[in-house]
PDB file of C-alpha atoms in Angstrom:
ATOM      1  CA  ASP H1394     -22.178 -12.926   1.640  1.00 64.00           C
ATOM      2  CA  ALA H1395     -20.694 -11.188   4.754  1.00 72.00           C
ATOM      3  CA  PHE H1396     -18.500 -14.154   5.433  1.00 73.00           C
ATOM      4  CA  PHE H1397     -16.912 -13.972   1.961  1.00 73.00           C
ATOM      5  CA  LYS H1398     -16.563 -10.168   2.099  1.00 72.00           C
ATOM      6  CA  LYS H1399     -14.993 -10.219   5.515  1.00 77.00           C
ATOM      7  CA  LEU H1400     -12.665 -13.076   4.882  1.00 80.00           C
ATOM      8  CA  GLY H1401     -11.946 -11.993   1.157  1.00 84.00           C
ATOM      9  CA  VAL H1402     -11.433  -8.330   1.216  1.00 86.00           C
ATOM     10  CA  ASP H1403      -7.773  -8.508   0.617  1.00 88.00           C
ATOM     11  CA  TYR H1404      -8.252 -10.923  -2.109  1.00 90.00           C
ATOM     12  CA  LEU H1405     -10.745  -8.702  -3.650  1.00 87.00           C
ATOM     13  CA  LYS H1406      -8.392  -5.837  -3.445  1.00 88.00           C
ATOM     14  CA  GLU H1407      -5.771  -7.771  -5.196  1.00 90.00           C
ATOM     15  CA  ILE H1408      -7.832  -9.038  -8.127  1.00 92.00           C
ATOM     16  CA  VAL H1409     -10.614  -6.493  -8.590  1.00 92.00           C
ATOM     17  CA  LEU H1410      -9.151  -3.280  -7.562  1.00 92.00           C
ATOM     18  CA  PRO H1411      -6.772  -2.780 -10.571  1.00 93.00           C
ATOM     19  CA  THR H1412      -9.633  -3.147 -13.068  1.00 93.00           C
ATOM     20  CA  VAL H1413     -12.030  -0.927 -10.909  1.00 94.00           C
ATOM     21  CA  GLN H1414      -9.303   1.754 -10.865  1.00 94.00           C
ATOM     22  CA  ASP H1415      -8.793   1.502 -14.529  1.00 94.00           C
ATOM     23  CA  ILE H1416     -12.475   2.155 -15.256  1.00 96.00           C
ATOM     24  CA  CYS H1417     -12.935   4.725 -12.506  1.00 94.00           C
ATOM     25  CA  ASN H1418      -9.896   6.728 -13.125  1.00 93.00           C
ATOM     26  CA  THR H1419     -10.850   7.988 -16.508  1.00 90.00           C
ATOM     27  CA  ASN H1420     -13.663  10.043 -17.773  1.00 88.00           C
ATOM     28  CA  ARG H1421     -14.480   7.640 -20.463  1.00 93.00           C
ATOM     29  CA  ASP H1422     -17.984   6.844 -21.639  1.00 93.00           C
ATOM     30  CA  TYR H1423     -18.418   2.979 -21.676  1.00 95.00           C
ATOM     31  CA  GLU H1424     -21.903   2.928 -23.100  1.00 93.00           C
ATOM     32  CA  ILE H1425     -22.273   0.162 -25.665  1.00 92.00           C
ATOM     33  CA  ASP H1426     -25.913   0.317 -26.456  1.00 90.00           C
ATOM     34  CA  PRO H1427     -26.304   1.881 -30.036  1.00 89.00           C
ATOM     35  CA  LEU H1428     -29.652   3.517 -29.008  1.00 90.00           C
ATOM     36  CA  PHE H1429     -27.658   5.908 -26.848  1.00 92.00           C
ATOM     37  CA  ILE H1430     -24.535   6.495 -28.918  1.00 92.00           C
ATOM     38  CA  SER H1431     -23.327   6.015 -32.477  1.00 94.00           C
ATOM     39  CA  VAL H1432     -22.781   2.515 -33.812  1.00 92.00           C
ATOM     40  CA  GLU H1433     -18.974   3.374 -34.323  1.00 94.00           C
ATOM     41  CA  LYS H1434     -18.436   4.485 -30.729  1.00 94.00           C
ATOM     42  CA  ALA H1435     -20.527   1.542 -29.360  1.00 92.00           C
ATOM     43  CA  ALA H1436     -18.217  -0.758 -31.303  1.00 92.00           C
ATOM     44  CA  GLU H1437     -15.086   0.968 -29.993  1.00 94.00           C
ATOM     45  CA  ASN H1438     -16.457   0.775 -26.392  1.00 94.00           C
ATOM     46  CA  VAL H1439     -17.291  -3.011 -26.785  1.00 92.00           C
ATOM     47  CA  LYS H1440     -13.579  -3.564 -27.389  1.00 94.00           C
ATOM     48  CA  VAL H1441     -12.692  -1.608 -24.482  1.00 95.00           C
ATOM     49  CA  ILE H1442     -15.156  -3.415 -22.083  1.00 95.00           C
ATOM     50  CA  TYR H1443     -14.126  -6.825 -23.527  1.00 94.00           C
ATOM     51  CA  SER H1444     -10.376  -5.973 -22.903  1.00 95.00           C
ATOM     52  CA  LEU H1445     -11.174  -4.823 -19.301  1.00 96.00           C
ATOM     53  CA  SER H1446     -13.235  -8.122 -18.748  1.00 95.00           C
ATOM     54  CA  TYR H1447     -10.338 -10.221 -20.193  1.00 94.00           C
ATOM     55  CA  LYS H1448      -7.874  -8.355 -17.845  1.00 94.00           C
ATOM     56  CA  LEU H1449     -10.012  -8.965 -14.800  1.00 95.00           C
ATOM     57  CA  LEU H1450     -10.835 -12.694 -15.732  1.00 93.00           C
ATOM     58  CA  SER H1451      -7.070 -13.440 -16.332  1.00 94.00           C
ATOM     59  CA  SER H1452      -6.404 -11.864 -12.798  1.00 93.00           C
ATOM     60  CA  ILE H1453      -9.013 -14.145 -11.312  1.00 91.00           C
ATOM     61  CA  LEU H1454      -7.791 -17.252 -13.123  1.00 89.00           C
ATOM     62  CA  GLY H1455      -4.119 -16.559 -11.992  1.00 92.00           C
ATOM     63  CA  SER H1456      -5.035 -15.922  -8.418  1.00 90.00           C
ATOM     64  CA  LYS H1457      -5.654 -19.460  -7.275  1.00 85.00           C
ATOM     65  CA  GLU H1458      -2.862 -19.405  -4.938  1.00 88.00           C
ATOM     66  CA  THR H1459      -3.789 -16.340  -3.233  1.00 89.00           C
ATOM     67  CA  CYS H1460      -7.515 -17.106  -3.004  1.00 89.00           C
ATOM     68  CA  PRO H1461      -8.280 -17.651   0.653  1.00 90.00           C
ATOM     69  CA  ILE H1462      -8.002 -21.460   1.857  1.00 91.00           C
ATOM     70  CA  ALA H1463     -11.472 -21.227   3.278  1.00 90.00           C
ATOM     71  CA  PHE H1464     -12.842 -20.250  -0.037  1.00 88.00           C
ATOM     72  CA  ARG H1465     -11.124 -23.069  -1.911  1.00 89.00           C
ATOM     73  CA  ALA H1466     -12.403 -25.489   0.574  1.00 92.00           C
ATOM     74  CA  ILE H1467     -16.050 -24.205   0.247  1.00 89.00           C
ATOM     75  CA  PHE H1468     -15.731 -24.399  -3.510  1.00 88.00           C
ATOM     76  CA  GLN H1469     -14.377 -27.961  -3.468  1.00 90.00           C
ATOM     77  CA  ILE H1470     -17.129 -29.155  -1.274  1.00 92.00           C
ATOM     78  CA  LEU H1471     -19.650 -27.164  -3.382  1.00 88.00           C
ATOM     79  CA  ARG H1472     -18.298 -28.865  -6.465  1.00 89.00           C
ATOM     80  CA  ARG H1473     -18.150 -32.296  -5.179  1.00 90.00           C
ATOM     81  CA  GLU H1474     -21.761 -32.138  -3.837  1.00 90.00           C
ATOM     82  CA  VAL H1475     -23.312 -30.768  -6.888  1.00 87.00           C
ATOM     83  CA  ALA H1476     -21.485 -33.253  -9.139  1.00 88.00           C
ATOM     84  CA  LYS H1477     -23.217 -36.084  -7.162  1.00 90.00           C
ATOM     85  CA  LYS H1478     -26.558 -35.006  -8.344  1.00 89.00           C
ATOM     86  CA  PHE H1479     -25.753 -32.642 -11.433  1.00 87.00           C
ATOM     87  CA  PRO H1480     -22.378 -33.603 -12.930  1.00 83.00           C
ATOM     88  CA  SER H1481     -22.617 -31.392 -15.820  1.00 83.00           C
ATOM     89  CA  HIS H1482     -23.240 -28.298 -13.613  1.00 80.00           C
ATOM     90  CA  LYS H1483     -20.256 -28.576 -11.051  1.00 76.00           C
ATOM     91  CA  ARG H1484     -18.128 -25.823 -12.519  1.00 77.00           C
ATOM     92  CA  ILE H1485     -21.163 -23.588 -13.337  1.00 80.00           C
ATOM     93  CA  VAL H1486     -22.334 -23.574  -9.700  1.00 82.00           C
ATOM     94  CA  VAL H1487     -18.793 -22.941  -8.388  1.00 81.00           C
ATOM     95  CA  GLY H1488     -18.335 -20.071 -10.928  1.00 80.00           C
ATOM     96  CA  GLY H1489     -21.750 -18.768 -10.485  1.00 79.00           C
ATOM     97  CA  PHE H1490     -21.348 -18.702  -6.713  1.00 81.00           C
ATOM     98  CA  LEU H1491     -18.012 -16.967  -6.857  1.00 84.00           C
ATOM     99  CA  PHE H1492     -18.964 -14.409  -9.314  1.00 86.00           C
ATOM    100  CA  LEU H1493     -22.726 -13.716  -8.340  1.00 85.00           C
ATOM    101  CA  ARG H1494     -22.097 -13.547  -4.565  1.00 83.00           C
ATOM    102  CA  PHE H1495     -18.604 -12.305  -4.317  1.00 85.00           C
ATOM    103  CA  ILE H1496     -16.780 -10.693  -7.223  1.00 91.00           C
ATOM    104  CA  CYS H1497     -19.603  -9.044  -9.186  1.00 92.00           C
ATOM    105  CA  PRO H1498     -21.165  -7.182  -6.195  1.00 90.00           C
ATOM    106  CA  CYS H1499     -17.686  -5.839  -5.424  1.00 90.00           C
ATOM    107  CA  LEU H1500     -17.115  -4.806  -8.954  1.00 93.00           C
ATOM    108  CA  VAL H1501     -20.471  -3.022  -9.332  1.00 94.00           C
ATOM    109  CA  THR H1502     -20.340  -1.379  -5.888  1.00 93.00           C
ATOM    110  CA  PRO H1503     -16.707  -1.000  -4.955  1.00 92.00           C
ATOM    111  CA  GLU H1504     -17.541   1.755  -2.531  1.00 92.00           C
ATOM    112  CA  GLN H1505     -19.208  -0.758  -0.189  1.00 86.00           C
ATOM    113  CA  LEU H1506     -15.791  -2.325   0.727  1.00 79.00           C
ATOM    114  CA  LYS H1507     -14.368   0.962   0.757  1.00 82.00           C
ATOM    115  CA  LEU H1508     -12.018   0.107  -2.284  1.00 76.00           C
ATOM    116  CA  ILE H1509     -12.883   3.626  -3.799  1.00 88.00           C
ATOM    117  CA  SER H1510     -15.211   6.420  -3.476  1.00 90.00           C
ATOM    118  CA  PRO H1511     -18.471   6.030  -5.377  1.00 93.00           C
ATOM    119  CA  PRO H1512     -18.051   5.842  -9.088  1.00 95.00           C
ATOM    120  CA  THR H1513     -19.316   8.384 -11.438  1.00 95.00           C
ATOM    121  CA  PRO H1514     -22.423   7.163 -13.479  1.00 95.00           C
ATOM    122  CA  ARG H1515     -20.042   6.629 -16.594  1.00 95.00           C
ATOM    123  CA  ALA H1516     -17.835   4.458 -14.517  1.00 96.00           C
ATOM    124  CA  ARG H1517     -20.570   2.671 -12.864  1.00 96.00           C
ATOM    125  CA  ARG H1518     -21.818   1.813 -16.371  1.00 96.00           C
ATOM    126  CA  GLY H1519     -18.460   0.329 -17.250  1.00 97.00           C
ATOM    127  CA  LEU H1520     -18.375  -1.570 -14.027  1.00 97.00           C
ATOM    128  CA  ILE H1521     -21.775  -3.027 -14.607  1.00 96.00           C
ATOM    129  CA  LEU H1522     -20.937  -4.079 -18.181  1.00 95.00           C
ATOM    130  CA  VAL H1523     -17.835  -5.838 -17.019  1.00 96.00           C
ATOM    131  CA  SER H1524     -19.813  -7.592 -14.283  1.00 95.00           C
ATOM    132  CA  LYS H1525     -22.423  -8.639 -16.808  1.00 92.00           C
ATOM    133  CA  ILE H1526     -19.804 -10.217 -19.082  1.00 91.00           C
ATOM    134  CA  LEU H1527     -18.096 -12.195 -16.203  1.00 92.00           C
ATOM    135  CA  GLN H1528     -21.491 -13.333 -14.819  1.00 88.00           C
ATOM    136  CA  ASN H1529     -22.688 -14.609 -18.179  1.00 86.00           C
ATOM    137  CA  LEU H1530     -19.193 -16.435 -18.552  1.00 85.00           C
ATOM    138  CA  ALA H1531     -19.604 -17.949 -15.161  1.00 82.00           C
ATOM    139  CA  ASN H1532     -23.112 -19.151 -16.058  1.00 78.00           C
ATOM    140  CA  GLY H1533     -22.201 -20.461 -19.317  1.00 75.00           C
ATOM    141  CA  VAL H1534     -24.536 -18.051 -21.081  1.00 76.00           C
ATOM    142  CA  ASP H1535     -24.112 -17.707 -24.688  1.00 71.00           C
ATOM    143  CA  PHE H1536     -23.595 -14.110 -25.990  1.00 65.00           C
ATOM    144  CA  SER H1537     -26.157 -14.536 -28.666  1.00 61.00           C
ATOM    145  CA  GLY H1538     -27.758 -11.174 -28.096  1.00 58.00           C
ATOM    146  CA  ASN H1539     -31.192 -12.637 -27.344  1.00 55.00           C
ATOM    147  CA  LYS H1540     -31.521 -10.554 -24.116  1.00 58.00           C
ATOM    148  CA  GLU H1541     -29.513  -7.469 -24.862  1.00 63.00           C
ATOM    149  CA  PRO H1542     -28.544  -7.404 -28.443  1.00 62.00           C
ATOM    150  CA  TYR H1543     -25.655  -4.986 -27.918  1.00 64.00           C
ATOM    151  CA  MET H1544     -23.961  -7.392 -25.581  1.00 62.00           C
TER     152      MET H1544
END
């Protein structure tokens, strides 16, 4: 974790910071659970969260060339070694590692890398929701609603 954060702080700023700023620079309520807000407002917020998630995912996918070379080497080795024993999991392992250990922690607590000051509770909720979506995508989890129906 420390290796990735130290080596990848500039990369994180490039790919994560614009979305973090989009979320944190508004006073928007990002809640999507209809137990806490109206169904209509939840539906509206879901669209916003998905849009923010898509924007961040597009940024990540378009950043192959700016991803630190050491990261790419580690991911290549990880993918190759996992493919030897679990061929169908080679992409999930790399994606899970990248998101779980690197991108999502920065997204949920951007103040740890001094990207911004601590987010408001509303903004933190938006950051957490975007992180959940990205992590589920990286892990190949279906959005069936079994765990969290509102997701």
